[in-house]
Short mmCIF file of C-alpha atoms in Angstrom, two decimals:
data_model
loop_
_atom_site.label_atom_id
_atom_site.label_comp_id
_atom_site.label_asym_id
_atom_site.label_seq_id
_atom_site.Cartn_x
_atom_site.Cartn_y
_atom_site.Cartn_z
CA MET A 1 -17.15 26.42 -31.66
CA PRO A 2 -12.97 26.18 -33.18
CA GLU A 3 -11.00 26.90 -29.80
CA GLY A 4 -7.70 26.43 -29.88
CA PRO A 5 -7.08 22.98 -30.99
CA GLU A 6 -9.37 23.56 -34.17
CA LEU A 7 -7.23 26.63 -34.89
CA HIS A 8 -3.86 24.28 -34.74
CA LEU A 9 -5.48 21.57 -36.70
CA ALA A 10 -6.62 24.22 -39.29
CA SER A 11 -3.12 25.34 -39.19
CA LEU A 12 -1.72 22.03 -39.96
CA TYR A 13 -4.28 21.70 -42.55
CA VAL A 14 -3.05 24.08 -44.88
CA ASN A 15 0.26 23.51 -44.49
CA LYS A 16 -0.20 19.89 -45.57
CA MET A 17 -2.22 20.76 -48.62
CA CYS A 18 -0.40 24.31 -49.81
CA ASN A 19 3.15 22.04 -48.92
CA GLY A 20 4.60 22.58 -52.76
CA VAL A 21 1.99 24.24 -54.34
CA VAL A 22 2.63 26.86 -55.98
CA PHE A 23 -0.21 30.37 -55.98
CA THR A 24 -0.60 33.12 -57.90
CA GLY A 25 -2.34 36.34 -58.68
CA PRO A 26 -4.42 38.40 -56.57
CA VAL A 27 -5.72 37.57 -53.08
CA ARG A 28 -9.96 37.52 -53.85
CA LYS A 29 -12.55 38.63 -51.30
CA SER A 30 -16.21 37.36 -51.84
CA ASP A 31 -18.70 40.84 -52.24
CA VAL A 32 -20.62 40.07 -49.10
CA SER A 33 -17.63 39.99 -46.37
CA LYS A 34 -17.11 43.01 -44.13
CA SER A 35 -13.39 42.36 -43.26
CA PRO A 36 -10.64 43.83 -45.16
CA ASP A 37 -9.49 43.42 -49.20
CA VAL A 38 -5.92 41.60 -48.72
CA PRO A 39 -3.24 43.85 -50.88
CA PHE A 40 -1.03 41.18 -52.06
CA THR A 41 -0.86 39.99 -55.43
CA CYS A 42 1.61 38.12 -57.12
CA GLU A 43 2.84 36.11 -59.60
CA ALA A 44 4.41 32.98 -57.67
CA TYR A 45 4.22 32.82 -54.00
CA ARG A 46 3.49 29.50 -51.18
CA ILE A 47 1.09 29.62 -48.54
CA THR A 48 2.18 28.13 -44.54
CA ALA A 49 0.41 28.33 -41.74
CA THR A 50 1.19 28.90 -38.14
CA SER A 51 -1.03 28.79 -34.63
CA ARG A 52 -1.30 30.25 -31.36
CA GLY A 53 -4.47 30.08 -28.83
CA LYS A 54 -7.68 31.31 -31.08
CA GLU A 55 -5.41 32.72 -33.98
CA VAL A 56 -4.14 31.51 -37.01
CA LYS A 57 -1.40 33.20 -39.11
CA LEU A 58 -1.02 32.62 -42.78
CA THR A 59 2.10 33.58 -44.69
CA LEU A 60 2.47 34.71 -48.23
CA THR A 61 5.97 34.13 -49.39
CA PRO A 62 7.05 35.59 -52.73
CA ILE A 63 9.13 32.83 -54.53
CA LYS A 64 12.01 35.30 -56.36
CA SER A 65 13.62 34.52 -59.65
CA ASP A 66 16.71 32.95 -60.01
CA ASP A 67 16.62 35.27 -63.24
CA PRO A 68 18.93 38.24 -62.50
CA LYS A 69 16.89 39.71 -65.36
CA GLN A 70 13.46 39.12 -64.49
CA ARG A 71 11.97 41.95 -62.44
CA VAL A 72 9.45 41.52 -60.59
CA LYS A 73 5.95 43.10 -62.42
CA SER A 74 4.80 46.86 -61.30
CA GLY A 75 2.01 46.37 -58.79
CA HIS A 76 3.33 42.71 -57.56
CA ALA A 77 4.84 41.76 -54.03
CA ASP A 78 8.16 41.29 -53.05
CA GLN A 79 7.91 40.70 -49.50
CA PRO A 80 6.30 38.14 -47.84
CA MET A 81 2.80 39.30 -45.96
CA ALA A 82 1.21 37.56 -42.89
CA VAL A 83 -2.54 37.13 -42.52
CA VAL A 84 -4.21 37.11 -39.46
CA PHE A 85 -7.37 34.91 -38.65
CA ARG A 86 -10.09 34.84 -36.13
CA PHE A 87 -12.31 32.04 -36.56
CA GLY A 88 -15.28 33.49 -34.96
CA MET A 89 -18.31 30.39 -34.52
CA SER A 90 -17.43 28.56 -37.58
CA GLY A 91 -14.60 29.47 -39.89
CA TYR A 92 -12.40 26.83 -41.35
CA PHE A 93 -9.59 26.62 -44.14
CA ARG A 94 -11.13 24.18 -47.31
CA PHE A 95 -8.34 23.77 -50.65
CA THR A 96 -10.52 22.32 -53.48
CA LYS A 97 -10.88 22.78 -56.93
CA GLU A 98 -12.32 25.92 -58.55
CA GLU A 99 -15.36 24.66 -59.62
CA GLU A 100 -16.06 22.61 -56.31
CA LEU A 101 -15.39 26.47 -54.21
CA PRO A 102 -17.60 26.06 -51.01
CA LYS A 103 -20.83 28.50 -50.48
CA HIS A 104 -19.39 30.92 -47.59
CA ALA A 105 -15.61 30.93 -49.27
CA HIS A 106 -14.95 34.77 -48.30
CA LEU A 107 -11.16 34.80 -49.07
CA ARG A 108 -9.46 32.76 -51.51
CA PHE A 109 -5.96 31.92 -52.82
CA TYR A 110 -5.60 30.75 -56.37
CA SER A 111 -3.16 27.94 -57.22
CA LYS A 112 -0.81 28.40 -60.16
CA GLU A 113 -1.75 25.18 -61.88
CA LYS A 114 -4.16 23.67 -64.93
CA PRO A 115 -6.86 22.75 -63.60
CA CYS A 116 -6.82 25.76 -60.71
CA ARG A 117 -7.12 24.87 -57.29
CA VAL A 118 -8.34 27.03 -54.14
CA LEU A 119 -7.04 27.68 -50.75
CA SER A 120 -10.38 29.34 -48.91
CA TYR A 121 -11.51 30.71 -45.50
CA VAL A 122 -14.52 29.75 -45.27
CA ASP A 123 -17.35 31.23 -42.56
CA ALA A 124 -21.01 30.55 -42.69
CA ARG A 125 -22.17 32.93 -40.37
CA ARG A 126 -19.06 35.29 -41.19
CA PHE A 127 -18.96 35.85 -37.80
CA GLY A 128 -14.92 35.19 -38.03
CA SER A 129 -12.77 38.00 -39.41
CA TRP A 130 -8.76 38.48 -41.07
CA GLU A 131 -6.11 41.02 -40.43
CA PRO A 132 -3.49 41.69 -43.44
CA ASN A 133 -0.12 42.86 -42.53
CA GLY A 134 -1.67 41.13 -39.09
CA THR A 135 0.43 40.66 -35.93
CA TRP A 136 -0.61 37.96 -32.50
CA GLN A 137 -3.24 40.39 -30.53
CA PRO A 138 -1.09 42.55 -28.20
CA GLU A 139 -4.38 41.51 -25.45
CA ARG A 140 -4.03 37.34 -26.02
CA GLY A 141 -1.54 35.80 -23.41
CA PRO A 142 0.71 33.12 -24.08
CA CYS A 143 -0.83 29.60 -26.27
CA ILE A 144 -2.38 27.53 -23.44
CA MET A 145 -0.84 24.26 -25.98
CA PHE A 146 2.88 25.01 -27.10
CA GLU A 147 3.86 28.19 -24.82
CA TYR A 148 2.69 26.22 -22.03
CA ASN A 149 5.17 27.98 -19.58
CA SER A 150 4.79 31.22 -20.28
CA PHE A 151 0.94 30.89 -20.18
CA ARG A 152 1.32 29.26 -16.78
CA GLU A 153 3.58 32.03 -15.55
CA ASN A 154 1.27 34.84 -16.93
CA VAL A 155 -1.79 33.45 -14.49
CA MET A 156 0.13 33.01 -11.33
CA SER A 157 2.04 36.24 -11.91
CA HIS A 158 -1.72 37.86 -12.57
CA LEU A 159 -3.57 36.45 -9.30
CA THR A 160 -4.11 39.85 -7.67
CA ASP A 161 -5.61 41.12 -11.05
CA ARG A 162 -10.18 42.18 -11.12
CA ALA A 163 -10.29 39.52 -13.23
CA PHE A 164 -9.38 36.74 -10.85
CA ASP A 165 -12.94 37.97 -8.45
CA ARG A 166 -14.91 36.28 -10.98
CA PRO A 167 -15.75 32.65 -11.11
CA ILE A 168 -13.66 30.37 -12.74
CA CYS A 169 -15.63 29.43 -15.68
CA GLU A 170 -16.21 33.00 -16.88
CA VAL A 171 -12.06 33.55 -15.85
CA LEU A 172 -11.14 30.33 -18.07
CA LEU A 173 -12.70 32.04 -21.37
CA ASN A 174 -10.31 34.98 -20.43
CA GLN A 175 -7.87 35.32 -23.91
CA LYS A 176 -5.52 37.45 -22.03
CA TYR A 177 -4.61 34.42 -19.51
CA PHE A 178 -6.03 31.45 -21.39
CA ASN A 179 -5.55 31.99 -24.82
CA GLY A 180 -6.93 29.25 -26.57
CA ILE A 181 -9.15 28.29 -24.18
CA GLY A 182 -13.44 28.07 -25.31
CA ASN A 183 -16.70 27.04 -24.22
CA TYR A 184 -16.21 22.88 -24.77
CA LEU A 185 -12.55 23.18 -23.39
CA ARG A 186 -13.67 24.80 -19.99
CA ALA A 187 -16.08 22.12 -19.31
CA GLU A 188 -13.99 19.11 -19.69
CA ILE A 189 -11.23 20.81 -17.81
CA LEU A 190 -13.77 21.48 -14.51
CA PHE A 191 -15.30 18.37 -15.14
CA ARG A 192 -12.19 16.36 -14.57
CA LEU A 193 -11.15 18.13 -11.39
CA ASN A 194 -15.02 18.06 -10.12
CA ILE A 195 -14.15 22.25 -9.92
CA PRO A 196 -17.80 24.05 -8.89
CA PRO A 197 -17.83 26.46 -12.39
CA PHE A 198 -18.85 29.23 -9.98
CA VAL A 199 -16.34 29.91 -7.49
CA PRO A 200 -14.24 32.73 -7.22
CA ALA A 201 -11.48 31.95 -9.78
CA ARG A 202 -8.64 33.40 -7.05
CA THR A 203 -9.64 30.44 -4.98
CA VAL A 204 -9.08 27.52 -7.37
CA LEU A 205 -5.47 29.11 -8.74
CA GLU A 206 -3.79 30.21 -5.41
CA GLY A 207 -2.55 27.28 -4.36
CA LEU A 208 -0.16 26.54 -7.24
CA GLU A 209 3.28 27.25 -7.89
CA SER A 210 4.28 29.81 -10.92
CA GLN A 211 6.39 26.42 -12.25
CA ASP A 212 4.90 22.93 -13.45
CA LEU A 213 6.72 20.87 -10.72
CA PHE A 214 5.57 17.94 -12.16
CA ASP A 215 6.27 18.99 -16.24
CA ASN A 216 9.17 17.70 -18.35
CA GLU A 217 10.06 14.97 -15.22
CA LYS A 218 11.59 11.83 -15.76
CA PRO A 219 10.52 8.85 -13.64
CA VAL A 220 13.77 7.10 -12.74
CA LYS A 221 13.68 3.41 -12.98
CA ASN A 222 13.62 0.72 -9.73
CA GLU A 223 12.76 4.05 -7.51
CA ILE A 224 11.15 3.19 -3.97
CA THR A 225 8.56 5.59 -3.14
CA ASP A 226 5.70 4.98 0.25
CA THR A 227 2.61 4.70 -1.16
CA LYS A 228 1.14 7.05 0.82
CA THR A 229 3.85 9.72 -0.85
CA LYS A 230 2.97 8.31 -4.55
CA LYS A 231 -1.01 8.64 -4.10
CA LYS A 232 -0.41 12.44 -2.77
CA ARG A 233 1.93 13.29 -5.66
CA MET A 234 -0.53 11.62 -8.20
CA LYS A 235 -3.40 13.75 -6.60
CA GLU A 236 -1.28 16.54 -6.81
CA GLU A 237 -0.34 15.92 -10.58
CA THR A 238 -4.02 15.62 -11.12
CA ALA A 239 -5.18 18.29 -9.94
CA ASP A 240 -3.50 20.82 -10.99
CA LEU A 241 -5.90 23.19 -13.43
CA LEU A 242 -3.44 24.84 -15.35
CA ARG A 243 -1.72 22.22 -16.29
CA LEU A 244 -4.95 20.40 -17.77
CA CYS A 245 -5.66 23.63 -19.41
CA HIS A 246 -2.46 22.50 -21.57
CA SER A 247 -2.98 18.86 -21.53
CA VAL A 248 -6.59 18.26 -22.56
CA PRO A 249 -6.68 20.73 -25.53
CA LEU A 250 -3.48 18.36 -26.61
CA GLU A 251 -5.76 15.41 -26.17
CA VAL A 252 -7.90 16.83 -29.05
CA VAL A 253 -5.07 17.51 -31.58
CA ASN A 254 -4.09 14.09 -31.25
CA LEU A 255 -7.63 13.28 -32.26
CA GLY A 256 -6.12 14.66 -35.57
CA GLY A 257 -8.83 14.44 -38.08
CA LYS A 258 -11.56 12.43 -35.41
CA GLY A 259 -11.87 15.80 -34.28
CA TYR A 260 -14.53 18.20 -34.29
CA ASP A 261 -14.96 19.89 -38.20
CA PRO A 262 -17.74 22.06 -38.85
CA GLU A 263 -18.25 20.57 -43.02
CA LYS A 264 -18.34 16.97 -41.35
CA ALA A 265 -21.90 15.38 -40.42
CA ASP A 266 -20.45 13.00 -38.16
CA TYR A 267 -17.53 13.80 -35.86
CA SER A 268 -18.83 10.89 -33.32
CA ASP A 269 -14.96 10.25 -32.10
CA PHE A 270 -14.61 13.95 -31.06
CA GLU A 271 -18.45 13.72 -29.13
CA ALA A 272 -16.57 9.82 -27.76
CA TRP A 273 -14.09 12.26 -26.26
CA LEU A 274 -16.57 14.54 -24.58
CA GLN A 275 -17.01 13.53 -21.07
CA CYS A 276 -19.08 17.04 -19.58
CA TYR A 277 -20.06 18.97 -22.75
CA TYR A 278 -23.49 18.77 -24.19
CA VAL A 279 -23.55 15.15 -22.42
CA ASP A 280 -26.56 13.85 -21.22
CA GLY A 281 -27.22 13.48 -17.03
CA MET A 282 -24.64 16.74 -17.02
CA LYS A 283 -26.44 20.34 -16.24
CA SER A 284 -26.42 23.92 -18.11
CA LEU A 285 -26.41 27.18 -16.79
CA ARG A 286 -25.45 30.79 -18.49
CA ASP A 287 -23.37 32.60 -17.23
CA HIS A 288 -22.96 36.76 -16.33
CA ASN A 289 -21.77 36.65 -20.08
CA GLY A 290 -24.42 34.52 -21.86
CA ARG A 291 -22.24 31.92 -22.50
CA THR A 292 -23.50 28.04 -21.31
CA MET A 293 -21.69 26.55 -19.20
CA TRP A 294 -22.26 22.85 -18.79
CA PHE A 295 -21.27 20.91 -15.42
CA LYS A 296 -21.47 18.23 -13.75
CA ILE A 297 -23.97 18.32 -10.58
CA GLN A 298 -22.53 18.57 -7.59
CA SER A 299 -25.05 17.71 -4.09
CA HIS A 300 -24.62 19.88 -1.00
CA PRO A 301 -23.59 18.57 1.90
CA ARG A 302 -27.31 18.25 3.41
CA GLN A 303 -28.94 16.76 0.43
CA LYS A 304 -26.10 14.15 0.81
CA ARG A 305 -26.95 13.35 4.36
CA GLU A 306 -30.77 13.41 3.13
CA GLN A 307 -30.16 10.86 0.68
CA ARG A 308 -28.22 8.36 3.04
CA LYS A 309 -31.38 8.68 5.08
CA LYS A 310 -33.93 8.15 2.60
CA MET A 311 -31.84 5.18 1.50
CA THR A 312 -31.35 3.51 4.66
CA MET A 313 -35.06 4.36 5.08
CA ILE A 314 -35.59 2.55 2.43
CA THR A 315 -33.30 -0.61 2.87
CA GLN A 316 -35.13 -0.78 6.35
CA THR A 317 -38.25 -0.99 4.91
CA ARG A 318 -37.37 -3.59 2.32
CA LYS A 319 -35.88 -5.65 4.38
CA ARG A 320 -39.07 -5.31 6.51
CA TRP A 321 -41.15 -6.14 3.70
CA ARG A 322 -38.85 -9.41 3.34
CA GLY A 323 -39.90 -10.64 7.18
CA VAL A 324 -44.05 -10.00 6.47
CA ALA A 325 -43.38 -12.22 3.19
CA GLN A 326 -41.77 -14.97 4.76
#
């Protein structure tokens, strides 16, 4: 479930909870995890986090002593290390007391204080992973939220790629171009634009501009605009798929702690925000990758004509019955 917004919220959580906290000792891994050990041991270090699409990077930075006589202990790190996380289906971070360590805490960072506290990477399904001395995966495109212009240019400059022959709902999960989009975001974006999920992606995207013509535009006060022109412009602004790939995830980020959280029993605010994904009245089908796609049922023009005929017949019948009753 974690997508771009959840990964970014996880980085904000780490930065908030670990601000001013000094960590110490080795990074410890659970016995059941198949991810690699993190070869980092330090007498005193700090932790900061950043996110990019569907990845989070923790940076472990040793604290250098002001005392020139105090040397770094043998085997202890004297340079920062980056650990890059991919959350899989259920990964997240928690900062707790040592005695309240979560059950599925598979990587743990211990604070230098008493009582000790622990930053843990928790993953019940163990689909997530981490990479010590890691970097952002090069095959992933720019972040949909925080590298918008680069993301947009990357998509528009590669529309001849065979990947865009596929249905738009499948292409939206291609992290080479849509780094941060996942199952619920694609459903919400396509629903808002009333785009059928299984039309070819190129058909949807080829009419868009490489640069967002409306991005960062400041409205001019007392501007006299023709009503028809204004309506056309509003339609163009709201019909841009790439813009919604940027703005819709930011709406989830703005929910803050009210958004999706795998540990919370109640995330009603997030459910209230959803308009399509797992919403009553929506249809669901599996795409060619086996992922469930939620979408609005689209009526074929012939079906719409038949429905209008039926409604006309029903109305006429009701009128005749009223005449008989009178």
